[in-house]
mmCIF file of C-alpha atoms and ligand atoms in Angstrom:
data_model
loop_
_atom_site.group_PDB
_atom_site.id
_atom_site.type_symbol
_atom_site.label_atom_id
_atom_site.label_comp_id
_atom_site.label_asym_id
_atom_site.label_seq_id
_atom_site.Cartn_x
_atom_site.Cartn_y
_atom_site.Cartn_z
ATOM 1 C CA MET L 1 0.000 0.000 0.000
ATOM 2 C CA THR L 2 2.819 2.395 0.827
ATOM 3 C CA ASN L 3 5.462 1.329 -1.654
ATOM 4 C CA THR L 4 8.266 3.715 -2.366
ATOM 5 C CA LYS L 5 7.170 5.932 -5.202
ATOM 6 C CA ASP L 6 8.937 7.820 -7.906
ATOM 7 C CA THR L 7 9.636 11.378 -6.794
ATOM 8 C CA GLY L 8 11.959 12.253 -9.636
ATOM 9 C CA GLN L 9 15.659 13.040 -9.413
ATOM 10 C CA LEU L 10 15.856 14.480 -5.926
ATOM 11 C CA PRO L 11 19.139 14.482 -4.066
ATOM 12 C CA ALA L 12 19.187 12.208 -1.001
ATOM 13 C CA GLY L 13 17.631 13.822 2.048
ATOM 14 C CA HIS L 14 18.485 13.543 5.733
ATOM 15 C CA VAL L 15 19.886 10.095 6.586
ATOM 16 C CA SER L 16 17.067 9.209 8.973
ATOM 17 C CA ASN L 17 14.279 10.298 6.643
ATOM 18 C CA ASP L 18 12.304 7.116 5.934
ATOM 19 C CA PHE L 19 9.468 9.021 4.278
ATOM 20 C CA ARG L 20 11.016 9.865 0.932
ATOM 21 C CA GLY L 21 8.517 8.967 -1.800
ATOM 22 C CA GLN L 22 6.099 7.427 0.716
ATOM 23 C CA ASP L 23 2.365 7.883 1.172
ATOM 24 C CA ILE L 24 1.114 9.122 4.537
ATOM 25 C CA LEU L 25 -2.164 7.248 4.926
ATOM 26 C CA SER L 26 -2.431 6.146 8.534
ATOM 27 C CA VAL L 27 -0.824 6.757 11.897
ATOM 28 C CA SER L 28 -0.003 3.050 12.041
ATOM 29 C CA GLN L 29 2.964 3.887 9.779
ATOM 30 C CA PHE L 30 4.640 5.742 12.656
ATOM 31 C CA ASP L 31 6.758 4.406 15.498
ATOM 32 C CA ARG L 32 8.593 6.432 18.113
ATOM 33 C CA ALA L 33 11.714 6.878 15.989
ATOM 34 C CA LYS L 34 9.686 8.188 13.047
ATOM 35 C CA LEU L 35 7.670 10.445 15.333
ATOM 36 C CA ASP L 36 10.889 11.858 16.815
ATOM 37 C CA TYR L 37 12.126 12.544 13.308
ATOM 38 C CA ILE L 38 8.973 14.419 12.242
ATOM 39 C CA PHE L 39 8.813 16.363 15.527
ATOM 40 C CA ASN L 40 12.465 17.415 15.249
ATOM 41 C CA VAL L 41 11.957 18.622 11.697
ATOM 42 C CA GLY L 42 8.680 20.288 12.801
ATOM 43 C CA GLN L 43 10.618 22.188 15.445
ATOM 44 C CA GLU L 44 13.201 23.254 12.862
ATOM 45 C CA MET L 45 10.371 24.453 10.613
ATOM 46 C CA GLN L 46 8.954 26.531 13.473
ATOM 47 C CA VAL L 47 12.350 28.195 14.019
ATOM 48 C CA LEU L 48 12.693 28.753 10.271
ATOM 49 C CA VAL L 49 9.280 30.443 10.008
ATOM 50 C CA GLU L 50 9.823 32.544 13.135
ATOM 51 C CA ARG L 51 13.275 33.733 11.982
ATOM 52 C CA PHE L 52 12.967 33.985 8.215
ATOM 53 C CA GLY L 53 9.318 33.437 7.251
ATOM 54 C CA SER L 54 10.168 31.149 4.361
ATOM 55 C CA ALA L 55 12.867 29.108 2.611
ATOM 56 C CA ASP L 56 13.466 27.639 -0.833
ATOM 57 C CA LEU L 57 13.728 23.967 0.158
ATOM 58 C CA LEU L 58 10.881 22.851 -2.125
ATOM 59 C CA GLN L 59 11.428 25.340 -4.909
ATOM 60 C CA GLY L 60 10.270 23.821 -8.203
ATOM 61 C CA LYS L 61 7.947 21.344 -6.461
ATOM 62 C CA ILE L 62 4.165 21.387 -6.835
ATOM 63 C CA LEU L 63 1.492 20.222 -4.382
ATOM 64 C CA ALA L 64 -2.033 19.334 -5.550
ATOM 65 C CA ASN L 65 -4.399 20.087 -2.653
ATOM 66 C CA LEU L 66 -7.541 18.066 -3.431
ATOM 67 C CA PHE L 67 -10.446 18.511 -1.007
ATOM 68 C CA TYR L 68 -13.792 16.755 -1.523
ATOM 69 C CA GLU L 69 -14.990 17.862 1.935
ATOM 70 C CA PRO L 70 -14.964 21.284 3.623
ATOM 71 C CA SER L 71 -11.729 22.372 5.275
ATOM 72 C CA THR L 72 -10.238 25.581 6.611
ATOM 73 C CA ARG L 73 -7.161 24.687 8.677
ATOM 74 C CA THR L 74 -5.961 21.506 6.967
ATOM 75 C CA SER L 75 -6.240 22.864 3.466
ATOM 76 C CA SER L 76 -4.816 26.324 4.156
ATOM 77 C CA SER L 77 -2.014 25.047 6.401
ATOM 78 C CA PHE L 78 -0.874 22.564 3.728
ATOM 79 C CA MET L 79 -0.970 25.392 1.230
ATOM 80 C CA ALA L 80 0.927 27.757 3.540
ATOM 81 C CA ALA L 81 3.421 24.977 4.330
ATOM 82 C CA MET L 82 4.205 24.438 0.636
ATOM 83 C CA LEU L 83 4.437 28.171 -0.091
ATOM 84 C CA ARG L 84 6.703 28.829 2.910
ATOM 85 C CA LEU L 85 9.068 26.141 1.616
ATOM 86 C CA GLY L 86 9.225 27.798 -1.799
ATOM 87 C CA GLY L 87 6.907 25.350 -3.588
ATOM 88 C CA GLN L 88 3.711 25.969 -5.547
ATOM 89 C CA VAL L 89 0.151 24.725 -5.046
ATOM 90 C CA ILE L 90 -2.737 23.617 -7.266
ATOM 91 C CA PRO L 91 -5.683 24.268 -4.922
ATOM 92 C CA ILE L 92 -8.843 22.241 -5.619
ATOM 93 C CA ASN L 93 -11.112 23.084 -2.726
ATOM 94 C CA ASN L 94 -14.279 23.178 -4.737
ATOM 95 C CA VAL L 95 -14.509 19.846 -6.502
ATOM 96 C CA GLN L 96 -17.944 20.939 -7.720
ATOM 97 C CA TYR L 97 -16.094 23.159 -10.198
ATOM 98 C CA SER L 98 -13.818 20.332 -11.352
ATOM 99 C CA SER L 99 -14.511 17.320 -13.590
ATOM 100 C CA VAL L 100 -15.615 15.400 -10.477
ATOM 101 C CA THR L 101 -19.040 16.954 -11.133
ATOM 102 C CA LYS L 102 -18.962 15.450 -14.615
ATOM 103 C CA GLY L 103 -18.631 12.032 -13.010
ATOM 104 C CA GLU L 104 -14.861 11.571 -13.095
ATOM 105 C CA SER L 105 -13.659 8.768 -10.823
ATOM 106 C CA LEU L 106 -11.175 9.285 -7.981
ATOM 107 C CA PRO L 107 -8.456 7.194 -9.719
ATOM 108 C CA ASP L 108 -8.733 9.279 -12.894
ATOM 109 C CA THR L 109 -8.672 12.563 -10.964
ATOM 110 C CA ILE L 110 -5.593 11.352 -9.069
ATOM 111 C CA ARG L 111 -3.846 10.195 -12.256
ATOM 112 C CA THR L 112 -4.534 13.600 -13.776
ATOM 113 C CA LEU L 113 -3.202 15.597 -10.855
ATOM 114 C CA GLU L 114 -0.074 13.531 -10.446
ATOM 115 C CA SER L 115 0.892 14.312 -13.992
ATOM 116 C CA TYR L 116 1.122 17.965 -12.925
ATOM 117 C CA ALA L 117 2.167 17.771 -9.270
ATOM 118 C CA ASP L 118 4.848 16.059 -7.140
ATOM 119 C CA VAL L 119 2.632 15.258 -4.145
ATOM 120 C CA ILE L 120 -1.145 15.101 -3.579
ATOM 121 C CA VAL L 121 -2.975 15.963 -0.354
ATOM 122 C CA LEU L 122 -6.434 14.358 -0.374
ATOM 123 C CA ARG L 123 -9.513 14.830 1.801
ATOM 124 C CA HIS L 124 -12.448 12.623 0.889
ATOM 125 C CA PRO L 125 -15.750 11.634 2.578
ATOM 126 C CA GLU L 126 -15.205 7.884 2.106
ATOM 127 C CA LEU L 127 -13.264 5.703 4.490
ATOM 128 C CA GLY L 128 -10.290 4.206 2.652
ATOM 129 C CA ALA L 129 -10.307 6.785 -0.165
ATOM 130 C CA ALA L 130 -6.701 7.806 0.489
ATOM 131 C CA ALA L 131 -5.575 4.176 0.247
ATOM 132 C CA ILE L 132 -7.439 3.797 -3.061
ATOM 133 C CA ALA L 133 -5.800 6.973 -4.368
ATOM 134 C CA ALA L 134 -2.394 5.699 -3.232
ATOM 135 C CA HIS L 135 -2.976 2.447 -5.080
ATOM 136 C CA TYR L 136 -3.356 4.313 -8.365
ATOM 137 C CA ALA L 137 -0.766 7.047 -7.804
ATOM 138 C CA LYS L 138 2.963 6.892 -8.365
ATOM 139 C CA LYS L 139 3.492 10.152 -6.496
ATOM 140 C CA PRO L 140 3.022 10.376 -2.684
ATOM 141 C CA ILE L 141 -0.532 10.737 -1.352
ATOM 142 C CA ILE L 142 -1.090 12.400 2.024
ATOM 143 C CA ASN L 143 -4.379 11.545 3.732
ATOM 144 C CA ALA L 144 -5.994 14.772 4.970
ATOM 145 C CA GLY L 145 -9.050 12.923 6.341
ATOM 146 C CA ASP L 146 -10.950 9.974 4.844
ATOM 147 C CA GLY L 147 -14.527 10.135 6.098
ATOM 148 C CA VAL L 148 -14.858 8.603 9.557
ATOM 149 C CA GLY L 149 -11.515 6.835 9.115
ATOM 150 C CA GLU L 150 -8.312 8.685 9.945
ATOM 151 C CA HIS L 151 -6.743 12.121 9.994
ATOM 152 C CA PRO L 152 -3.075 11.276 10.473
ATOM 153 C CA THR L 153 -1.566 14.740 9.975
ATOM 154 C CA GLN L 154 -3.940 16.155 12.618
ATOM 155 C CA ALA L 155 -2.846 13.459 15.084
ATOM 156 C CA LEU L 156 0.808 14.296 14.417
ATOM 157 C CA LEU L 157 0.253 17.977 15.151
ATOM 158 C CA ASP L 158 -1.806 17.051 18.222
ATOM 159 C CA LEU L 159 1.008 14.935 19.636
ATOM 160 C CA PHE L 160 3.576 17.617 18.788
ATOM 161 C CA THR L 161 1.448 20.150 20.701
ATOM 162 C CA ILE L 162 1.046 17.930 23.776
ATOM 163 C CA ASN L 163 4.789 17.329 23.869
ATOM 164 C CA GLN L 164 5.577 21.036 23.440
ATOM 165 C CA ASP L 165 3.064 22.226 26.017
ATOM 166 C CA LEU L 166 3.500 19.562 28.694
ATOM 167 C CA GLY L 167 7.124 18.592 27.969
ATOM 168 C CA GLN L 168 6.359 14.864 27.867
ATOM 169 C CA LEU L 169 4.055 12.201 26.495
ATOM 170 C CA ASP L 170 4.840 9.222 28.718
ATOM 171 C CA GLY L 171 2.920 9.168 31.988
ATOM 172 C CA LEU L 172 0.029 11.388 30.871
ATOM 173 C CA LYS L 173 -3.682 10.797 31.436
ATOM 174 C CA ILE L 174 -5.536 11.785 28.278
ATOM 175 C CA ALA L 175 -9.308 12.258 28.031
ATOM 176 C CA MET L 176 -11.101 12.411 24.693
ATOM 177 C CA VAL L 177 -14.553 13.943 24.884
ATOM 178 C CA GLY L 178 -17.592 14.063 22.601
ATOM 179 C CA ASP L 179 -18.144 12.305 19.290
ATOM 180 C CA LEU L 180 -15.686 9.432 19.531
ATOM 181 C CA LYS L 181 -17.656 7.373 17.009
ATOM 182 C CA TYR L 182 -17.439 9.623 13.953
ATOM 183 C CA GLY L 183 -14.522 11.866 15.001
ATOM 184 C CA ARG L 184 -11.604 10.721 12.856
ATOM 185 C CA THR L 185 -9.118 12.896 14.756
ATOM 186 C CA VAL L 186 -9.601 10.904 17.965
ATOM 187 C CA HIS L 187 -9.278 7.611 16.091
ATOM 188 C CA SER L 188 -5.889 8.657 14.742
ATOM 189 C CA LEU L 189 -4.734 10.289 17.973
ATOM 190 C CA THR L 190 -5.553 7.200 20.037
ATOM 191 C CA LYS L 191 -3.700 4.938 17.620
ATOM 192 C CA LEU L 192 -0.683 7.237 17.719
ATOM 193 C CA LEU L 193 -0.633 7.615 21.506
ATOM 194 C CA ILE L 194 -0.246 3.865 22.036
ATOM 195 C CA ASN L 195 3.427 4.446 21.181
ATOM 196 C CA TYR L 196 3.718 6.067 24.627
ATOM 197 C CA GLY L 197 2.954 5.107 28.230
ATOM 198 C CA VAL L 198 -0.347 6.990 28.505
ATOM 199 C CA GLU L 199 -3.667 6.246 30.191
ATOM 200 C CA PHE L 200 -6.876 6.849 28.206
ATOM 201 C CA VAL L 201 -10.271 8.137 29.329
ATOM 202 C CA PHE L 202 -13.068 8.109 26.741
ATOM 203 C CA VAL L 203 -15.988 10.415 27.563
ATOM 204 C CA ASN L 204 -18.968 10.158 25.209
ATOM 205 C CA PRO L 205 -22.751 9.967 24.935
ATOM 206 C CA ASP L 206 -24.015 6.355 24.763
ATOM 207 C CA ILE L 207 -24.594 6.549 21.027
ATOM 208 C CA LEU L 208 -21.116 7.900 20.137
ATOM 209 C CA PRO L 209 -18.561 5.458 21.591
ATOM 210 C CA MET L 210 -15.007 4.895 20.388
ATOM 211 C CA PRO L 211 -15.207 2.195 17.669
ATOM 212 C CA GLU L 212 -14.308 -1.343 18.742
ATOM 213 C CA ASP L 213 -11.462 -1.603 16.226
ATOM 214 C CA VAL L 214 -9.755 1.394 17.866
ATOM 215 C CA LEU L 215 -10.383 -0.045 21.356
ATOM 216 C CA ASP L 216 -8.876 -3.330 20.151
ATOM 217 C CA VAL L 217 -5.684 -1.503 19.222
ATOM 218 C CA VAL L 218 -5.570 -0.023 22.740
ATOM 219 C CA ARG L 219 -6.273 -3.421 24.344
ATOM 220 C CA GLY L 220 -3.675 -5.056 22.127
ATOM 221 C CA THR L 221 -0.895 -2.894 23.520
ATOM 222 C CA GLY L 222 -2.003 -3.382 27.135
ATOM 223 C CA HIS L 223 -2.898 0.283 27.704
ATOM 224 C CA THR L 224 -5.435 1.121 30.392
ATOM 225 C CA PHE L 225 -8.626 2.873 29.350
ATOM 226 C CA HIS L 226 -11.760 3.961 31.142
ATOM 227 C CA GLN L 227 -15.115 4.862 29.520
ATOM 228 C CA THR L 228 -17.646 7.233 31.059
ATOM 229 C CA LYS L 229 -20.450 9.630 30.144
ATOM 230 C CA ASN L 230 -19.563 12.098 32.850
ATOM 231 C CA VAL L 231 -16.856 14.682 32.187
ATOM 232 C CA HIS L 232 -17.164 16.089 35.749
ATOM 233 C CA GLU L 233 -16.028 12.739 37.094
ATOM 234 C CA ILE L 234 -12.632 12.961 35.389
ATOM 235 C CA ILE L 235 -11.883 16.668 34.868
ATOM 236 C CA GLY L 236 -9.726 16.970 38.008
ATOM 237 C CA GLU L 237 -7.345 14.174 37.092
ATOM 238 C CA VAL L 238 -6.519 14.585 33.403
ATOM 239 C CA ASP L 239 -3.458 16.183 31.782
ATOM 240 C CA VAL L 240 -5.139 16.569 28.384
ATOM 241 C CA LEU L 241 -8.815 17.194 27.702
ATOM 242 C CA TYR L 242 -9.242 16.636 23.941
ATOM 243 C CA VAL L 243 -12.687 17.946 22.993
ATOM 244 C CA THR L 244 -14.428 17.122 19.700
ATOM 245 C CA ARG L 245 -17.363 18.447 17.707
ATOM 246 C CA VAL L 246 -20.372 16.171 17.228
ATOM 247 C CA GLN L 247 -20.009 15.377 13.504
ATOM 248 C CA LYS L 248 -23.414 16.468 12.242
ATOM 249 C CA GLU L 249 -22.588 15.567 8.627
ATOM 250 C CA ARG L 250 -22.214 11.873 9.550
ATOM 251 C CA PHE L 251 -25.712 11.526 11.084
ATOM 252 C CA THR L 252 -28.579 10.067 9.075
ATOM 253 C CA ASP L 253 -31.077 10.938 11.831
ATOM 254 C CA LEU L 254 -30.732 14.637 12.744
ATOM 255 C CA GLU L 255 -33.002 14.212 15.783
ATOM 256 C CA GLN L 256 -30.294 12.010 17.275
ATOM 257 C CA TYR L 257 -27.739 14.730 16.543
ATOM 258 C CA ASP L 258 -29.919 17.347 18.280
ATOM 259 C CA ARG L 259 -30.211 15.138 21.344
ATOM 260 C CA VAL L 260 -26.439 14.855 21.902
ATOM 261 C CA LYS L 261 -24.902 17.927 20.270
ATOM 262 C CA ASP L 262 -24.632 19.929 23.488
ATOM 263 C CA ASP L 263 -23.869 17.113 25.937
ATOM 264 C CA TYR L 264 -20.431 18.523 26.736
ATOM 265 C CA VAL L 265 -19.547 22.177 27.127
ATOM 266 C CA VAL L 266 -16.165 23.155 28.510
ATOM 267 C CA ASP L 267 -16.682 26.422 30.388
ATOM 268 C CA GLU L 268 -15.103 28.335 33.260
ATOM 269 C CA ALA L 269 -17.077 26.341 35.841
ATOM 270 C CA LEU L 270 -15.724 23.047 34.516
ATOM 271 C CA MET L 271 -12.186 24.442 34.165
ATOM 272 C CA SER L 272 -12.211 25.527 37.827
ATOM 273 C CA HIS L 273 -11.983 21.800 38.685
ATOM 274 C CA ALA L 274 -9.145 21.069 36.231
ATOM 275 C CA LYS L 275 -5.470 20.826 37.193
ATOM 276 C CA GLN L 276 -3.343 23.965 36.880
ATOM 277 C CA LYS L 277 -0.935 22.135 34.582
ATOM 278 C CA MET L 278 -3.103 20.574 31.894
ATOM 279 C CA ILE L 279 -4.289 21.524 28.408
ATOM 280 C CA VAL L 280 -7.615 21.703 26.582
ATOM 281 C CA MET L 281 -7.362 20.735 22.921
ATOM 282 C CA HIS L 282 -9.789 20.763 19.999
ATOM 283 C CA PRO L 283 -9.096 20.005 16.318
ATOM 284 C CA LEU L 284 -11.567 22.812 15.414
ATOM 285 C CA PRO L 285 -14.021 23.935 14.169
ATOM 286 C CA ARG L 286 -15.812 24.251 17.520
ATOM 287 C CA ILE L 287 -19.553 24.710 17.671
ATOM 288 C CA ASN L 288 -20.639 24.946 21.321
ATOM 289 C CA GLU L 289 -18.193 22.516 22.933
ATOM 290 C CA ILE L 290 -15.784 25.124 24.287
ATOM 291 C CA SER L 291 -16.912 28.442 25.714
ATOM 292 C CA TYR L 292 -15.154 31.508 24.243
ATOM 293 C CA ALA L 293 -14.627 32.579 27.860
ATOM 294 C CA ILE L 294 -11.743 30.145 28.237
ATOM 295 C CA ASP L 295 -9.861 31.163 25.090
ATOM 296 C CA ASP L 296 -7.477 33.323 27.155
ATOM 297 C CA ASP L 297 -6.885 30.622 29.760
ATOM 298 C CA PRO L 298 -3.232 29.541 29.265
ATOM 299 C CA ARG L 299 -4.481 25.953 29.377
ATOM 300 C CA ALA L 300 -6.470 26.493 26.159
ATOM 301 C CA ALA L 301 -4.146 24.938 23.556
ATOM 302 C CA TYR L 302 -6.345 24.887 20.448
ATOM 303 C CA PHE L 303 -4.909 27.970 18.783
ATOM 304 C CA ARG L 304 -1.334 26.754 19.393
ATOM 305 C CA GLN L 305 -2.420 23.400 17.978
ATOM 306 C CA MET L 306 -3.649 25.091 14.809
ATOM 307 C CA ARG L 307 -0.360 26.999 14.294
ATOM 308 C CA ASN L 308 1.654 23.825 14.890
ATOM 309 C CA GLY L 309 -0.277 22.242 12.019
ATOM 310 C CA MET L 310 1.667 24.326 9.529
ATOM 311 C CA TYR L 311 5.079 23.352 10.989
ATOM 312 C CA ILE L 312 4.217 19.652 11.036
ATOM 313 C CA ARG L 313 2.858 19.792 7.474
ATOM 314 C CA MET L 314 6.044 21.594 6.359
ATOM 315 C CA ALA L 315 8.024 18.737 7.918
ATOM 316 C CA LEU L 316 5.874 16.108 6.179
ATOM 317 C CA LEU L 317 6.070 17.758 2.758
ATOM 318 C CA ALA L 318 9.845 18.137 3.055
ATOM 319 C CA ALA L 319 10.114 14.510 4.187
ATOM 320 C CA VAL L 320 8.011 12.883 1.441
ATOM 321 C CA LEU L 321 9.686 15.040 -1.201
ATOM 322 C CA GLY L 322 13.051 13.844 0.039
ATOM 323 C CA LYS L 323 14.295 17.061 1.563
ATOM 324 C CA GLY L 324 13.711 16.406 5.282
HETATM 325 N N1 LIG V 1 -11.314 19.462 11.319
HETATM 326 C C1 LIG V 1 -11.394 18.127 11.882
HETATM 327 C C2 LIG V 1 -11.648 17.087 10.796
HETATM 328 O O1 LIG V 1 -11.608 17.408 9.639
HETATM 329 C C3 LIG V 1 -12.365 18.048 13.015
HETATM 330 C C4 LIG V 1 -13.812 18.314 12.711
HETATM 331 O O2 LIG V 1 -14.181 18.587 11.565
HETATM 332 O O3 LIG V 1 -14.602 18.274 13.660
HETATM 333 O O4 LIG V 1 -11.868 15.939 11.124
#
């Protein structure tokens, strides 16, 4: 599925870059050594942007940014990442204006774009779409969210943020709150966190539990997890409170959505019971899950998370294009 692909005549990159020419489809491709590599390059990218704004590392390279679902942060941070590294972007955010509307298949769209670009970032509503695209493409495919499946680049930036803010990953107690059934970010984050000695707490309405296949991964590595409906029960003991939006677009019965959409609201009252050293995260967009009143609380990490997305995506683009 993730065979080495032809990226042209690039000079060899950093010795420990295992990503050259590879697809990024799932977090299961990452172990601690690979995570360390991406986080180190991510940190270098942060320094680069803060000092110089941009560089010419990917000059002459082209990214096709292909989004079949709405996106603000993922799409614009990939675009900014490519531009800050001196590359160019073909942005296809409105597939309704492309030949997709004429009935073109995903493989044909991918084959078209890879004849113009060096790497393709793909967001698609169907689980497994990125893997299908990768099967047909010779150039690297980066999964930017495949339906209710995975969102690996979000999980990488989430982990990077936890490590930066709390200075460690091992030993942390991490709660994920809200729509754990349809939220692809928590699927990927959970599967990435099993590389570390963490304890999981899953807080969700009855109808939105973490899928069994994700729980099986957690069980398989011997990690402890606890499931509850009550966020008040656990707020005082967690190091990370990762809040998610109830994914309205995945519901077939909107009455069910209305019943659970406001089950969890992180506000000042709830935060008064949280530890002093902890962080609140959210992949964004938020609807009502986090009160604007806590945005200035130093524990609110979601805007830092969003900025880190660009550094991590710079690191990934440099890595797959052989320049990491
Ligand atoms: N932006 C994230 C995603 O694309 C989270 C969300 O939409 O709720 O999965």
